[in-house]
Coordinates of C-alpha atoms in Angstrom, one line a residue:
Chain C
M171 CA -1.1 29.2 -3.1
K172 CA -0.6 32.5 -3.8
K173 CA -0.2 30.6 -7.4
Y174 CA -3.3 28.7 -7.6
W175 CA -5.1 32.1 -7.0
L176 CA -3.3 34.0 -9.1
I177 CA -4.6 31.5 -11.6
G178 CA -8.1 32.2 -10.1
V179 CA -8.3 35.5 -10.3
F180 CA -6.4 35.1 -13.4
L181 CA -8.9 33.0 -15.7
L182 CA -12.4 35.0 -14.0
V183 CA -10.2 38.1 -15.3
L184 CA -10.7 36.5 -18.4
T185 CA -13.4 34.9 -18.3
L186 CA -15.6 38.4 -17.5
A187 CA -13.8 40.3 -20.2
G188 CA -15.6 38.4 -23.6
C189 CA -16.9 41.1 -25.1
G190 CA -21.2 40.9 -25.8
N191 CA -20.8 37.8 -23.2
N192 CA -23.2 37.4 -20.8
G193 CA -21.9 34.3 -19.2
S194 CA -24.2 31.9 -21.6
L195 CA -24.4 33.2 -25.2
T196 CA -22.8 35.3 -27.2
V197 CA -22.9 37.7 -30.4
T198 CA -20.5 38.6 -33.1
D199 CA -20.0 39.8 -36.1
A200 CA -22.5 43.1 -35.4
W201 CA -22.5 44.3 -39.3
S202 CA -24.5 46.9 -40.7
R203 CA -25.0 47.6 -44.4
S204 CA -24.1 51.2 -45.1
L205 CA -27.4 53.6 -46.8
P206 CA -27.2 57.1 -48.2
A207 CA -29.3 59.6 -45.4
S208 CA -31.8 59.9 -47.5
A209 CA -32.8 55.9 -45.7
D210 CA -35.2 55.2 -43.5
T211 CA -35.2 51.3 -43.1
G212 CA -31.6 49.7 -42.7
A213 CA -31.0 45.9 -41.4
M214 CA -28.4 45.0 -39.4
Y215 CA -27.2 41.2 -39.2
L216 CA -25.4 39.6 -36.6
T217 CA -24.1 35.7 -35.0
I218 CA -25.7 34.4 -32.0
T219 CA -24.3 31.3 -30.0
N220 CA -26.3 29.6 -27.5
H221 CA -23.4 28.0 -24.9
S222 CA -25.8 28.5 -21.3
G223 CA -27.1 25.3 -21.2
Q224 CA -31.6 25.7 -21.8
D225 CA -33.1 27.2 -24.8
D226 CA -33.6 30.6 -25.4
V227 CA -35.4 33.7 -27.9
L228 CA -34.0 37.1 -28.5
T229 CA -37.5 38.8 -28.1
A230 CA -36.6 41.7 -28.6
V231 CA -33.9 44.5 -29.9
S232 CA -33.1 48.4 -29.5
V233 CA -30.9 50.6 -30.9
S234 CA -29.8 53.5 -30.6
V235 CA -29.4 54.8 -34.4
A236 CA -34.0 53.7 -35.7
K237 CA -37.4 54.2 -33.7
M238 CA -38.2 50.9 -34.1
A239 CA -35.9 47.6 -34.5
E240 CA -38.0 44.5 -35.8
L241 CA -37.0 40.9 -36.3
H242 CA -37.5 39.5 -40.0
R243 CA -36.7 36.6 -41.8
S244 CA -36.0 37.2 -46.2
T245 CA -36.8 34.1 -47.8
M246 CA -36.6 33.2 -51.3
T247 CA -39.8 30.9 -53.3
G248 CA -39.0 30.4 -57.0
D249 CA -37.5 34.0 -58.1
V250 CA -39.2 36.2 -55.4
M251 CA -38.1 37.3 -52.0
K252 CA -40.8 38.0 -49.4
M253 CA -39.5 39.2 -45.8
E254 CA -41.2 38.8 -43.2
P255 CA -41.4 39.6 -39.1
L256 CA -41.3 36.7 -37.5
P257 CA -43.9 34.5 -36.1
G258 CA -44.5 36.6 -32.9
G259 CA -41.2 39.0 -33.4
V260 CA -38.7 37.1 -31.7
V261 CA -36.2 34.3 -32.4
D262 CA -35.5 30.9 -30.4
I263 CA -32.3 30.6 -29.3
P264 CA -31.8 26.8 -29.3
N265 CA -29.1 25.1 -26.9
D266 CA -25.6 24.5 -28.4
E267 CA -27.0 26.3 -31.7
T268 CA -25.0 29.3 -33.1
V269 CA -28.0 30.9 -35.0
I270 CA -26.6 33.4 -38.0
F271 CA -28.8 36.9 -39.2
E272 CA -27.1 36.7 -42.4
P273 CA -28.4 39.6 -45.7
G274 CA -31.9 37.2 -47.5
G275 CA -32.4 35.4 -44.1
L276 CA -32.6 36.4 -40.9
H277 CA -31.9 40.4 -39.9
V278 CA -32.8 43.2 -37.6
M279 CA -34.7 45.2 -39.4
L280 CA -34.5 48.8 -38.8
M281 CA -37.6 51.4 -39.1
G282 CA -37.5 54.8 -38.6
L283 CA -33.1 55.6 -39.4
T284 CA -32.5 58.4 -36.9
A285 CA -29.7 58.8 -38.3
P286 CA -27.0 57.9 -41.1
L287 CA -25.4 54.8 -41.8
T288 CA -22.6 55.2 -42.5
A289 CA -18.9 53.3 -43.6
G290 CA -16.2 53.0 -41.2
E291 CA -18.6 54.3 -38.0
S292 CA -20.5 52.1 -36.0
F293 CA -23.6 52.2 -33.4
S294 CA -25.2 50.1 -30.2
A295 CA -27.5 48.8 -30.1
T296 CA -28.9 45.8 -27.4
L297 CA -30.5 42.6 -27.6
H298 CA -33.2 41.3 -24.9
F299 CA -34.1 37.8 -24.4
Q300 CA -36.5 36.0 -22.8
N301 CA -34.0 34.1 -20.1
A302 CA -30.6 35.4 -20.3
E303 CA -29.8 38.7 -20.1
D304 CA -29.1 41.6 -22.2
I305 CA -26.8 42.1 -24.3
A306 CA -25.7 45.4 -25.7
V307 CA -23.5 45.4 -28.6
T308 CA -21.5 47.5 -31.0
V309 CA -22.6 47.2 -34.0
F310 CA -20.1 48.2 -37.2
V311 CA -21.5 49.7 -40.6
K312 CA -19.5 47.9 -43.5
E313 CA -19.8 50.2 -47.2
Chain F
M256 CA 8.6 10.5 -83.5
Y257 CA 8.6 12.1 -79.6
R258 CA 9.0 15.5 -81.2
Q259 CA 5.7 14.9 -83.0
L260 CA 3.9 13.0 -80.2
I261 CA 5.5 15.9 -77.8
G262 CA 3.5 18.7 -80.6
L263 CA 0.7 16.9 -80.9
G264 CA 0.5 16.7 -76.9
L265 CA 1.0 20.1 -76.6
L266 CA -1.9 21.6 -79.9
L267 CA -4.6 19.3 -78.1
A268 CA -3.5 21.4 -74.6
L269 CA -4.0 23.8 -76.6
L270 CA -7.5 23.1 -77.5
A271 CA -8.5 21.8 -74.4
A272 CA -8.1 25.2 -73.0
C273 CA -9.5 26.9 -76.1
G274 CA -12.5 25.0 -74.2
T275 CA -15.9 26.7 -74.4
Y276 CA -17.5 29.0 -71.9
E277 CA -20.1 28.2 -69.6
Y278 CA -21.6 31.2 -67.9
K279 CA -22.5 31.2 -64.4
G280 CA -25.9 32.7 -65.0
S281 CA -29.1 30.7 -66.7
E282 CA -29.5 31.1 -70.5
Y283 CA -32.3 32.4 -72.2
P284 CA -33.0 31.3 -75.6
G285 CA -31.7 35.1 -77.0
N286 CA -35.2 36.0 -78.1
S287 CA -34.8 40.6 -78.1
A288 CA -35.5 41.8 -74.7
P289 CA -38.9 43.1 -74.2
D290 CA -38.4 47.5 -74.6
F291 CA -39.4 49.2 -71.9
T292 CA -39.4 53.9 -71.5
L293 CA -39.0 55.0 -68.3
Q294 CA -38.0 58.5 -66.4
S295 CA -34.2 58.3 -64.5
A296 CA -34.1 60.1 -61.2
T297 CA -33.7 63.2 -63.0
G298 CA -36.0 63.2 -65.3
E299 CA -34.5 61.9 -68.6
T300 CA -36.3 59.7 -71.0
V301 CA -34.2 56.3 -71.2
R302 CA -34.7 53.9 -73.4
L303 CA -33.7 50.0 -73.5
S304 CA -33.5 49.9 -76.8
E305 CA -31.1 53.0 -76.8
Q306 CA -28.9 51.0 -75.2
A307 CA -27.0 48.8 -78.0
G308 CA -23.4 48.5 -77.5
N309 CA -24.0 48.1 -73.9
V310 CA -24.3 45.8 -71.1
V311 CA -27.0 46.4 -69.6
L312 CA -27.9 44.6 -65.7
L313 CA -31.5 44.8 -64.6
F314 CA -33.8 45.4 -61.0
F315 CA -37.0 45.5 -59.9
G316 CA -36.6 46.5 -56.1
Y317 CA -37.4 49.7 -54.0
T318 CA -35.5 51.9 -51.0
H319 CA -37.5 50.9 -48.4
C320 CA -35.8 47.4 -49.0
P321 CA -34.3 46.7 -46.1
D322 CA -32.2 42.8 -46.6
V323 CA -32.3 42.3 -50.2
C324 CA -31.8 45.4 -52.3
P325 CA -29.1 46.7 -50.2
T326 CA -27.2 43.4 -50.4
T327 CA -27.7 44.0 -54.3
L328 CA -26.9 47.2 -55.0
G329 CA -23.9 46.0 -52.8
V330 CA -23.2 43.1 -55.7
A331 CA -23.5 46.0 -57.9
R332 CA -21.4 48.2 -57.3
Q333 CA -18.4 45.3 -56.7
V334 CA -19.2 44.3 -60.4
L335 CA -19.2 48.1 -61.5
N336 CA -15.7 48.2 -59.6
G337 CA -14.5 45.2 -60.9
L338 CA -15.4 46.2 -64.4
G339 CA -12.8 49.4 -63.9
N340 CA -12.1 51.6 -67.1
E341 CA -15.3 48.3 -69.1
A342 CA -17.6 49.4 -66.9
A343 CA -18.5 52.5 -69.1
R344 CA -19.7 49.2 -70.7
V345 CA -22.2 48.2 -68.6
K346 CA -25.6 50.0 -67.2
F347 CA -27.5 49.3 -64.8
F348 CA -31.2 50.0 -64.5
F349 CA -32.2 49.7 -60.8
V350 CA -36.7 49.7 -61.4
T351 CA -38.7 51.0 -58.6
V352 CA -41.4 48.3 -57.6
D353 CA -43.1 51.1 -55.0
P354 CA -43.0 54.1 -57.4
E355 CA -46.0 55.0 -54.4
R356 CA -42.2 56.4 -52.2
D357 CA -40.4 55.9 -53.9
S358 CA -39.1 59.7 -55.6
P359 CA -37.1 60.4 -57.7
A360 CA -35.1 62.2 -54.9
N361 CA -34.9 59.6 -52.7
L362 CA -34.3 57.2 -55.9
A363 CA -31.1 59.1 -57.2
S364 CA -29.6 59.6 -53.9
Y365 CA -30.5 55.4 -52.8
T366 CA -28.2 54.8 -56.0
A367 CA -26.1 57.3 -56.0
H368 CA -24.3 55.8 -52.7
F369 CA -24.2 52.6 -54.2
H370 CA -22.3 53.2 -57.0
P371 CA -22.9 56.1 -59.4
D372 CA -23.3 54.4 -62.4
I373 CA -26.4 52.3 -61.2
T374 CA -29.1 53.9 -63.0
A375 CA -32.8 54.5 -60.9
L376 CA -35.6 54.2 -63.5
T377 CA -39.5 55.2 -62.3
G378 CA -42.5 56.4 -64.4
E379 CA -46.1 55.9 -64.5
P380 CA -48.1 53.5 -63.1
T381 CA -48.7 52.3 -66.6
A382 CA -45.9 52.4 -67.8
L383 CA -43.8 50.8 -65.0
A384 CA -46.8 48.0 -65.2
A385 CA -46.0 47.0 -68.7
V386 CA -42.2 46.5 -68.1
Y387 CA -43.6 44.4 -64.8
D388 CA -45.1 42.1 -66.6
A389 CA -42.8 42.1 -69.6
Y390 CA -40.2 40.6 -67.5
G391 CA -42.3 38.2 -65.1
I392 CA -41.6 40.6 -61.9
F393 CA -44.0 39.0 -59.3
I394 CA -44.5 41.7 -57.1
E395 CA -46.6 42.2 -53.9
K396 CA -47.6 45.1 -51.4
E397 CA -47.9 43.1 -46.6
M398 CA -48.8 45.7 -44.7
Q399 CA -47.7 45.9 -41.4
P400 CA -49.5 47.5 -39.4
D401 CA -47.3 47.9 -36.9
A402 CA -44.0 49.2 -38.2
V403 CA -43.4 52.7 -39.2
S404 CA -42.4 51.9 -42.8
E405 CA -45.7 50.3 -43.7
Y406 CA -45.4 47.9 -45.9
S407 CA -42.2 45.5 -47.7
V408 CA -42.7 44.8 -51.2
T409 CA -42.6 41.3 -52.5
H410 CA -40.7 41.1 -55.5
T411 CA -38.8 39.5 -57.8
A412 CA -35.6 39.2 -56.9
R413 CA -33.3 38.3 -60.0
V414 CA -30.6 40.3 -62.2
F415 CA -31.6 40.5 -66.1
L416 CA -28.2 40.8 -68.3
I417 CA -29.3 42.0 -72.1
D418 CA -27.2 41.7 -74.5
P419 CA -25.6 44.4 -76.6
Q420 CA -27.6 43.2 -79.7
G421 CA -30.5 43.8 -77.1
K422 CA -30.8 40.5 -76.7
L423 CA -32.1 38.7 -73.1
R424 CA -29.7 36.1 -72.7
L425 CA -29.0 35.5 -68.9
S426 CA -30.8 35.6 -65.6
Y427 CA -29.0 36.0 -61.9
V428 CA -31.2 34.7 -58.5
F429 CA -30.2 36.7 -55.7
G430 CA -27.5 35.8 -53.6
T431 CA -25.7 34.5 -57.2
P432 CA -21.9 36.1 -56.0
A433 CA -21.1 39.1 -57.5
E434 CA -17.6 37.1 -59.5
D435 CA -19.9 35.1 -61.4
I436 CA -21.7 38.6 -62.4
L437 CA -18.6 40.2 -63.5
S438 CA -17.0 37.1 -65.3
D439 CA -20.9 36.3 -67.3
V440 CA -20.2 40.3 -67.9
R441 CA -16.9 40.7 -69.1
Y442 CA -17.0 36.9 -71.9
I443 CA -19.8 38.5 -73.2
L444 CA -17.9 42.4 -73.3
N445 CA -15.0 40.6 -74.8
L446 CA -17.2 38.4 -77.4
N447 CA -18.7 42.1 -78.6
S448 CA -15.9 44.1 -78.7
E449 CA -14.9 46.9 -81.4

């Protein structure tokens, strides 16, 4: 009996130890590109996987290094790149799907940077969802 | 008999190896690139026609651009680093599409962050408008009333390649890997090596 109890505790600890995971949505690979100290605007990218059993919506992101963070998408029509806020300022994260924020596509636009984005450093961000609880992540700044 | 066949086989293999290089970028007919005269962020006059002997990579963007421009300048960094010593014969020009907010000082620190060999260019509105027009650069301000940064600029995001003879030869759509641009630049530099 003791063996099963220990295995149970072990599995529970493993589950709770998942980083950036509130048990239903997983956020991985949060990163940002380094910029000169004079830059006012930056971007953040990440990957969200939804195994919660229901559709969800990313409604907002707050970051420690900028006054505002908004959800945007770059779209290319021919040769022209346009960047626009997403309708309603939100991103759908359907159940059983992975949504990737990456250069040239979805990104979190960081506006009014209050600290420089320096390669090798990191900052914190919190993702807010319609259904799931907030997820806090560490965003790594790459060159 | 067999020796002759082997010899012929080797010759054919060599000929096949010396196949024509296929450019990775979109090719232009090879007419002279439209000349322009703009100012660097440090106030120097920069004329495209004075870049003879160098390969020029030309990109139009702005410093408040959160995604596309940093990504492209990151690619520029990879290309310039990949060239090693040959980078001395390559100029990467970043022409602002947002002269209202892109002060020379901001432009200088912005491009220097990515690579010291990237040159930011700006100028009087009429001079810039002429260059945008000559290269078919679409530019449109998109107001972002709730945002701290007021507006974004929708713009053509191609990188243009002008060869050492001043001919507009190639361009690269946004998202082209650095290795592809590097390959074409190296090939053109070798065609024009002294």
